Tab-separated table of C-alpha atoms in Angstrom:
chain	number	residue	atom	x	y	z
A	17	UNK	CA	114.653	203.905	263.728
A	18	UNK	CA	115.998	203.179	266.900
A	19	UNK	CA	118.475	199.886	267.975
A	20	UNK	CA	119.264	198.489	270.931
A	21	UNK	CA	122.327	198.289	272.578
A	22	UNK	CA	123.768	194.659	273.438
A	23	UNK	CA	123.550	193.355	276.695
A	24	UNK	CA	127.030	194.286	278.720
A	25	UNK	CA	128.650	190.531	279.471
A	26	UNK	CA	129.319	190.595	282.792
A	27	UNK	CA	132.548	188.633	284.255
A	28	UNK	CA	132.224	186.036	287.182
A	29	UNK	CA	134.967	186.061	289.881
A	30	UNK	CA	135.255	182.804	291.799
A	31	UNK	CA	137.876	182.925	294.832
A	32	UNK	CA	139.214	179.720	296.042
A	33	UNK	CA	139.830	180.424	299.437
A	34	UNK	CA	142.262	177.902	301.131
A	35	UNK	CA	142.653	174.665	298.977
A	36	UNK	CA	143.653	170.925	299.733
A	37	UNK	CA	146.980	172.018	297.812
A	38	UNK	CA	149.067	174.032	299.710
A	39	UNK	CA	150.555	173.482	303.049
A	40	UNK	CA	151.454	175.805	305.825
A	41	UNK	CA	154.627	175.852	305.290
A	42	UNK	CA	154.681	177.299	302.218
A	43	UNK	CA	153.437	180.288	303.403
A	44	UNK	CA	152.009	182.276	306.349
A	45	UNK	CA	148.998	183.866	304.258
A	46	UNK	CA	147.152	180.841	303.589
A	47	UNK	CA	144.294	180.570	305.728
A	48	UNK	CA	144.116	177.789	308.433
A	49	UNK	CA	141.910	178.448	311.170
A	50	UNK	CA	138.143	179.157	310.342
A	51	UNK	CA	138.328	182.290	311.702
A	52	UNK	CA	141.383	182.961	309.079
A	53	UNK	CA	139.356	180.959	306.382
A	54	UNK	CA	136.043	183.404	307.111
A	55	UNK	CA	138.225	186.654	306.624
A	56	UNK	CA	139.745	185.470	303.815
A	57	UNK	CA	136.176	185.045	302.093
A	58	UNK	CA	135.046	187.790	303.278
A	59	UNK	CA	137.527	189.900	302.158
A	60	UNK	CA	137.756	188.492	298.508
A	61	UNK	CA	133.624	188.994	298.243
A	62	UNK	CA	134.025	192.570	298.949
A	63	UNK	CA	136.997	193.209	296.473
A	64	UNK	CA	134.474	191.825	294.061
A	65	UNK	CA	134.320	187.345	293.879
A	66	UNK	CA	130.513	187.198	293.533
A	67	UNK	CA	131.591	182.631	294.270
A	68	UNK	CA	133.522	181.645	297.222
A	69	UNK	CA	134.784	178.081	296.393
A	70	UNK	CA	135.663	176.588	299.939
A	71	UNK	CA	137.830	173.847	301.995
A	72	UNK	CA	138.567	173.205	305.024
A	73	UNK	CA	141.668	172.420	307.394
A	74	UNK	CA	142.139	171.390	310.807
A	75	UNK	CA	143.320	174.520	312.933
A	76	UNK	CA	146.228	173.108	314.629
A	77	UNK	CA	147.995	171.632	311.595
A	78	UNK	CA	146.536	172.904	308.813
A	79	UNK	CA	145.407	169.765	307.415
A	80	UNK	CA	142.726	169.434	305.068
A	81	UNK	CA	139.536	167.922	306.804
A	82	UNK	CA	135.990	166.746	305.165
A	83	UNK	CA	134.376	167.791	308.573
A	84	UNK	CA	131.139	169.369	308.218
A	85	UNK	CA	131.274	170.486	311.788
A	86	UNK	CA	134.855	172.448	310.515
A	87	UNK	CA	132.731	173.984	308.165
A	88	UNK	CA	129.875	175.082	310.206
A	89	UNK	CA	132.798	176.608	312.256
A	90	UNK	CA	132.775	179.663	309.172
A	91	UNK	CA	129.989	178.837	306.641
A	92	UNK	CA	127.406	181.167	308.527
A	93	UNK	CA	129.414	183.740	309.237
A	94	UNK	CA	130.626	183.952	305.681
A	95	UNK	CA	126.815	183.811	304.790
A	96	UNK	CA	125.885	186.271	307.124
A	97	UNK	CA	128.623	189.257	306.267
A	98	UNK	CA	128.517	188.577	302.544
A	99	UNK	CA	125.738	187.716	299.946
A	100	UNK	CA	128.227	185.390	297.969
A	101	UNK	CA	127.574	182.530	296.218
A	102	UNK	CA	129.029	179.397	298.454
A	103	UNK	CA	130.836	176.930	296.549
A	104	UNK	CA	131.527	173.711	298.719
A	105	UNK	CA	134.660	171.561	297.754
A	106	UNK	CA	133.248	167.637	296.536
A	107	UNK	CA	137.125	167.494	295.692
A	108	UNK	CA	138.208	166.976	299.279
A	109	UNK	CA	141.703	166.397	299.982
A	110	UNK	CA	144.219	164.022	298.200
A	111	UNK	CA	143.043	160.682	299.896
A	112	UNK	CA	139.556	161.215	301.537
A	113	UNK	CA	137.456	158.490	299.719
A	114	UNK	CA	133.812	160.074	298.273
A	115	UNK	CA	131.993	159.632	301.339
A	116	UNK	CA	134.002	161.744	303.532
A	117	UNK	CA	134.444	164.587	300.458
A	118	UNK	CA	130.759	164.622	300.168
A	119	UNK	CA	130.012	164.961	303.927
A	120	UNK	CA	130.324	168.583	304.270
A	121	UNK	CA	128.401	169.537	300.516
A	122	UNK	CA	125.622	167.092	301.813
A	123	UNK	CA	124.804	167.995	305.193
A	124	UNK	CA	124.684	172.059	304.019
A	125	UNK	CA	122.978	171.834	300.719
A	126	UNK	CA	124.744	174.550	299.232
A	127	UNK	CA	123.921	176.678	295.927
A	128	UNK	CA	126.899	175.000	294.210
A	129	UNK	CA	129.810	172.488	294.600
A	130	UNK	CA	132.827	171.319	293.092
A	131	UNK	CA	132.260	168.452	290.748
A	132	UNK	CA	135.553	166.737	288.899
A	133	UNK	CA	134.543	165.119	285.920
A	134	UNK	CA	137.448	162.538	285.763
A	135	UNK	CA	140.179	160.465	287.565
A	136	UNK	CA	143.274	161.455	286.940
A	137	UNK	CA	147.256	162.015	288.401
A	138	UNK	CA	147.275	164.830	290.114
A	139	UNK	CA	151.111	165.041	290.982
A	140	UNK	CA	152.122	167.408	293.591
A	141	UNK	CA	155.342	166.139	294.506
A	142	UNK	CA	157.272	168.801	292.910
A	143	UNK	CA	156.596	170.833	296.019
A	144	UNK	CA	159.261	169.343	297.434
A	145	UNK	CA	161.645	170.559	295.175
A	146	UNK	CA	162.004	173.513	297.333
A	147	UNK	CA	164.268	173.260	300.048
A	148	UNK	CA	161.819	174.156	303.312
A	149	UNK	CA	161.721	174.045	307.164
A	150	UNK	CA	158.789	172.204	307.456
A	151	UNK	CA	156.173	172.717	310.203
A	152	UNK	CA	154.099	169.693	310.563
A	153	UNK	CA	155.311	166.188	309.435
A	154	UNK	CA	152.467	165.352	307.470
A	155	UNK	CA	153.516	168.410	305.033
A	156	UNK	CA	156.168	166.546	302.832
A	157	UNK	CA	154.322	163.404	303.513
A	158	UNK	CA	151.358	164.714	301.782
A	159	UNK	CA	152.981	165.956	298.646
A	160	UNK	CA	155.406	162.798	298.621
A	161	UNK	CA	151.890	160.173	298.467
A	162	UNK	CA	151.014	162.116	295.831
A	163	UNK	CA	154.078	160.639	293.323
A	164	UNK	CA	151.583	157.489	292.914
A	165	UNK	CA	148.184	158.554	293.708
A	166	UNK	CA	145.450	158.479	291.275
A	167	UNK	CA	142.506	161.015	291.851
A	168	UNK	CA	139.547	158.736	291.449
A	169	UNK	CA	136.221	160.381	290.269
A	170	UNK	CA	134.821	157.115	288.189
A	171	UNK	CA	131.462	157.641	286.145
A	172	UNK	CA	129.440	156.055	288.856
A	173	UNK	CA	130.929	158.306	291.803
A	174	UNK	CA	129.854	161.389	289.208
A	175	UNK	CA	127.047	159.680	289.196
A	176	UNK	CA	126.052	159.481	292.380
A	177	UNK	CA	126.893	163.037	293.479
A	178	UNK	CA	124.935	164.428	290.195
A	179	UNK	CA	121.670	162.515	291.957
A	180	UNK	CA	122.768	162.751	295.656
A	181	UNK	CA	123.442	166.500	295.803
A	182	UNK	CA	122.258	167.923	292.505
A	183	UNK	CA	118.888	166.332	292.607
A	184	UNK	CA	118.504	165.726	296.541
A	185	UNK	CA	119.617	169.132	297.144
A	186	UNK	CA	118.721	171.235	294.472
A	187	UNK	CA	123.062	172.265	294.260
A	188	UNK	CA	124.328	173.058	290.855
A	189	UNK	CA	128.239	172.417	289.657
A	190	UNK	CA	131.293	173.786	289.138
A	191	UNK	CA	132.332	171.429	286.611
A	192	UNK	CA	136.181	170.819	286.859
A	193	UNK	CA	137.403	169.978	283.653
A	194	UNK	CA	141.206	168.995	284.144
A	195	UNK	CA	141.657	168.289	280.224
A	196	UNK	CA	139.480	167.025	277.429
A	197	UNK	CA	138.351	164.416	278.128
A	198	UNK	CA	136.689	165.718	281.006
A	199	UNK	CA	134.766	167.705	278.323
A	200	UNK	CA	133.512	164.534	276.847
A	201	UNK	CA	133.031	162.959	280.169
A	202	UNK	CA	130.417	165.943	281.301
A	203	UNK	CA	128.708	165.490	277.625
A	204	UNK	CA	128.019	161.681	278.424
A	205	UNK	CA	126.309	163.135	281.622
A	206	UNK	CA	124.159	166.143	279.901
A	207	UNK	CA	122.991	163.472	276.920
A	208	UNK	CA	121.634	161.356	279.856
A	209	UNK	CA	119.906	164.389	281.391
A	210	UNK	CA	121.297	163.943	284.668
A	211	UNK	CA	123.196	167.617	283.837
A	212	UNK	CA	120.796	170.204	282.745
A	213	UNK	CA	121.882	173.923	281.328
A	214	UNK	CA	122.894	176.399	281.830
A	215	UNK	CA	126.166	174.897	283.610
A	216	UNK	CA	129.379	176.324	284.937
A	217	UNK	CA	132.462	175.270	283.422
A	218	UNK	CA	135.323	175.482	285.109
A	219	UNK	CA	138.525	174.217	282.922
A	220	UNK	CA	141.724	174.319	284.814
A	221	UNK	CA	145.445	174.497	283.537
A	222	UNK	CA	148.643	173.731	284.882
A	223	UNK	CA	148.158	170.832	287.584
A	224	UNK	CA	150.781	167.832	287.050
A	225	UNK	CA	148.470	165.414	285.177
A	226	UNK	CA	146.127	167.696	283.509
A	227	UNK	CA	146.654	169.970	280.703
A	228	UNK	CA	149.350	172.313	280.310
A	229	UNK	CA	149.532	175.660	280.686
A	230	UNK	CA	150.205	176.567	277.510
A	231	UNK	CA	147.438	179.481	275.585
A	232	UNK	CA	147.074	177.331	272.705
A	233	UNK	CA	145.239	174.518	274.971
A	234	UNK	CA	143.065	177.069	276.461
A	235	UNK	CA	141.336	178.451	273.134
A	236	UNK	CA	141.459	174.769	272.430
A	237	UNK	CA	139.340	173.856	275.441
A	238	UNK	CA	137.088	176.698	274.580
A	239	UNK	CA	136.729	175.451	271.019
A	240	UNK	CA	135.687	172.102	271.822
A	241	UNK	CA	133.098	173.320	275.346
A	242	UNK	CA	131.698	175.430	272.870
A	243	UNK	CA	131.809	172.286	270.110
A	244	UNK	CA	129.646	170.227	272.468
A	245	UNK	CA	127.719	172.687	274.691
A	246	UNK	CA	126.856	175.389	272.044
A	247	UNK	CA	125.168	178.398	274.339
A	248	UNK	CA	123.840	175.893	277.252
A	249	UNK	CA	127.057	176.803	279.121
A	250	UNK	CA	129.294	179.533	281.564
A	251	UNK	CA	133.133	178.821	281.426
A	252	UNK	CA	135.326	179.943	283.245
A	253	UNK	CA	139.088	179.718	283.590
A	254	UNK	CA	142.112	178.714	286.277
A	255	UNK	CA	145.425	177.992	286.695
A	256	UNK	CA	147.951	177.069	288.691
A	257	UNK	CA	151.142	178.677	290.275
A	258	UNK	CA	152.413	181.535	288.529
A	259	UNK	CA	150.085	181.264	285.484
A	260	UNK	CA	147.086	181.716	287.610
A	261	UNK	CA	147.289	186.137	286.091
A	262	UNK	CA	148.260	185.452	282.676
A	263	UNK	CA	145.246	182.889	282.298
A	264	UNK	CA	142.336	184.354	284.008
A	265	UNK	CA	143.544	187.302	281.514
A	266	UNK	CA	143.127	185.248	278.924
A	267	UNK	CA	139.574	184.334	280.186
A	268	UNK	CA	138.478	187.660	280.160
A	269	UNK	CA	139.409	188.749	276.704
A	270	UNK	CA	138.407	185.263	275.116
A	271	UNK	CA	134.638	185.631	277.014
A	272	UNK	CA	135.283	183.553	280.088
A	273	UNK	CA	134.904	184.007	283.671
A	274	UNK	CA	137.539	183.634	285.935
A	275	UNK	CA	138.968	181.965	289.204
A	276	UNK	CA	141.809	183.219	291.660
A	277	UNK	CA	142.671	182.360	295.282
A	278	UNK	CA	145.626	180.667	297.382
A	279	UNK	CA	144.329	177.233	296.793
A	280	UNK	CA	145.460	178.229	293.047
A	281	UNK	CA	148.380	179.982	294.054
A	282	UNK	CA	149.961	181.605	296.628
A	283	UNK	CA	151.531	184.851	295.205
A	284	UNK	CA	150.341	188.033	293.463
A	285	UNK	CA	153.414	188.532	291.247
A	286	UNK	CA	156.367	187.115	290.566
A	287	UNK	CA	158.274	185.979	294.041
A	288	UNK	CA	155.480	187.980	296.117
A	289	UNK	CA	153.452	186.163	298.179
A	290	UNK	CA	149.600	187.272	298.101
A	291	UNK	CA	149.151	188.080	302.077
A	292	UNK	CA	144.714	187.717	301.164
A	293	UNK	CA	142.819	185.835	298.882
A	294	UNK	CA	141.215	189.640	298.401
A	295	UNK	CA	144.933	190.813	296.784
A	296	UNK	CA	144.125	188.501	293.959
A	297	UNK	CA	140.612	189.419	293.776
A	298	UNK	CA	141.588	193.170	293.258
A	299	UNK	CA	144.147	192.489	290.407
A	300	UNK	CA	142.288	190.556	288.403
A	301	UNK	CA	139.408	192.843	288.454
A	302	UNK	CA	141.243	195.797	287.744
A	303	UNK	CA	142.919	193.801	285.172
A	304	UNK	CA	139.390	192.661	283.615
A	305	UNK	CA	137.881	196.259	284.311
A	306	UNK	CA	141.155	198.149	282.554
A	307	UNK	CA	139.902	195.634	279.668
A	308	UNK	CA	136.422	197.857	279.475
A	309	UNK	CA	134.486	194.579	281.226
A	310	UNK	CA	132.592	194.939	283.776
A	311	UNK	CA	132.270	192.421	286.951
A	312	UNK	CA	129.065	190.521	288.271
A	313	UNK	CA	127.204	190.789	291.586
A	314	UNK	CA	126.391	187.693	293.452
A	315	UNK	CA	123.101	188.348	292.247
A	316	UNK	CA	123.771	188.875	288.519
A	317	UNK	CA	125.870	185.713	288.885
A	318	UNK	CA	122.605	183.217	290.536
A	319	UNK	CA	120.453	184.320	287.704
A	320	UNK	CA	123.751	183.357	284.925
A	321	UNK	CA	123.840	180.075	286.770
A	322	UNK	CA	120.347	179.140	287.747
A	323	UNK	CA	120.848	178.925	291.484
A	324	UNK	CA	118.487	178.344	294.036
A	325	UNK	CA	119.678	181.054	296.337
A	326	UNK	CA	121.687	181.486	299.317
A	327	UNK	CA	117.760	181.057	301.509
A	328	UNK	CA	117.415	177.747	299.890
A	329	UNK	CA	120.975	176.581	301.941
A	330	UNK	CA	121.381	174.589	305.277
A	331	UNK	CA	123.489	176.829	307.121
């Protein structure tokens, strides 16, 4: 009698390249320009992120910008040195109403995009805790607006990117759950049918006005995903700051996938700033691989996730 041996679960790295959270001055790794944005994806896609979750910024101040045309600017290049999955940011940054953070996602069609599945605070004022010298005005000014600022993703502007760029563009989701209720809010959407399986979950930990970063809220968001999506689903696991290690750790040994990059934080250990995204990409697969797990290709990670494929894409 012979058995079979059980399929090897493979572990998805997703690198967040450059963010709408951080801000030049707070260090002089993150990547501004979109020839420093380009590297930086590069680089984490050959230490082993098989998704490349991407912003942009303008390259004289470093501010975030919805411009598709900033975009273009390292989108084919990326595609063209790496076979990555590309990611493209609905998110935006903190103020851009939904037209503007959908420009980019819409115009390139790519295999996936950032979806948020709820409004929410999403405080960043503690930033300026931290004494700093500054180099652009709208630095503290960004961070400051966000002391009353409310993150609006309603049901009907889910809505209407689940049918304008899901359906008119064949893109699939990285659902970011910020607590939850963002659980329940992407369950109202797959009873409807307007979210069909298998779907990436991305549930994140550690942002001012989502959940805490504490380990018993992350088996508890597994518990309930699992709860209401049964086997339909991926998840996967970030957080922010200096938990970003410690979590994605987590992630591996609980099943998950995982998600690293500056926009989630900007050091590699404790009071050491990660010069490349591809830093964090190494530890956390050598950290996942020292845990007998083994990490999955860009291809290995469409066929998880259903994509369409990176010749399917408008760039």
């Amino acid at each position: 009698m012979t058995s079979s041996k059980p399929a090897v679960r493979k572990v998805v790295i997703t690198c967040a390249v450059t963010g709408s959270i951080h801000t030049p001055s707070m260090s002089p790794y993150l990547p501004i320009t979109p020839a420093e944005i380009a590297e930086g994806a590069i680089g984490a896609a050959e230490a082993g992120a098989s998704i490349l979750h991407m912003h942009a910024r303008k390259s004289d101040t470093g501010q975030p910008t919805p411009d598709p045309a900033v975009f273009m600017e390292f989108l084919p290049r990326i595609k063209q040195s790496t076979d990555a999955v590309i990611n493209i940011s609905t998110g935006g940054g903190h103020g851009m109403p939904l037209t503007e953070r959908l420009a980019a996602a819409l115009q390139t069609r790519p295999e996936m995009a950032s979806l948020n599945m709820g409004s929410m605070n999403f405080g960043l004022f503690q930033g300026l805790d931290k004494p700093r010298d500054w180099q652009h005005a709208w630095e503290p000014a960004y961070l400051e607006m966000t002391r009353d600022f409310i993150f609006r993703n309603t049901f009907k502007d889910i809505e209407f990117v689940l049918q304008e760029l899901g359906e008119g563009c064949g893109t699939k989701f990285e659902f970011e759950c910020y607590d939850v209720g963002h659980l329940y809010n992407l369950a109202h959407f797959v009873d409807r049918g307007l979210v069909k399986p298998p779907f990436f979950i991305q549930t994140i930990f550690g942002i001012l006005g989502g959940i805490g970063a504490d380990p018993d809220n992350l088996v508890h968001m597994r518990h309930i995903a699992d709860k209401l999506f049964g086997t339909d689903y991926q998840w996967s696991v970030l957080a922010a700051g200096r938990h970003q290690m410690s979590f994605t750790t987590l992630a591996g040994i609980y099943g998950g996938n995982v998600r690293v990059g500056l926009e989630d934080s900007i050091y590699l250990g404790k009071g050491v700033l990660a010069k490349t995204n591809a830093e964090q990409v190494t530890k956390i697969r050598r950290i996942l691989e020292d845990l007998s797990l083994e990490i999955a290709t860009p291809a290995e990670a469409r066929a998880l996730l259903g994509l369409k494929g990176g010749d399917q894409v408008s760039f």
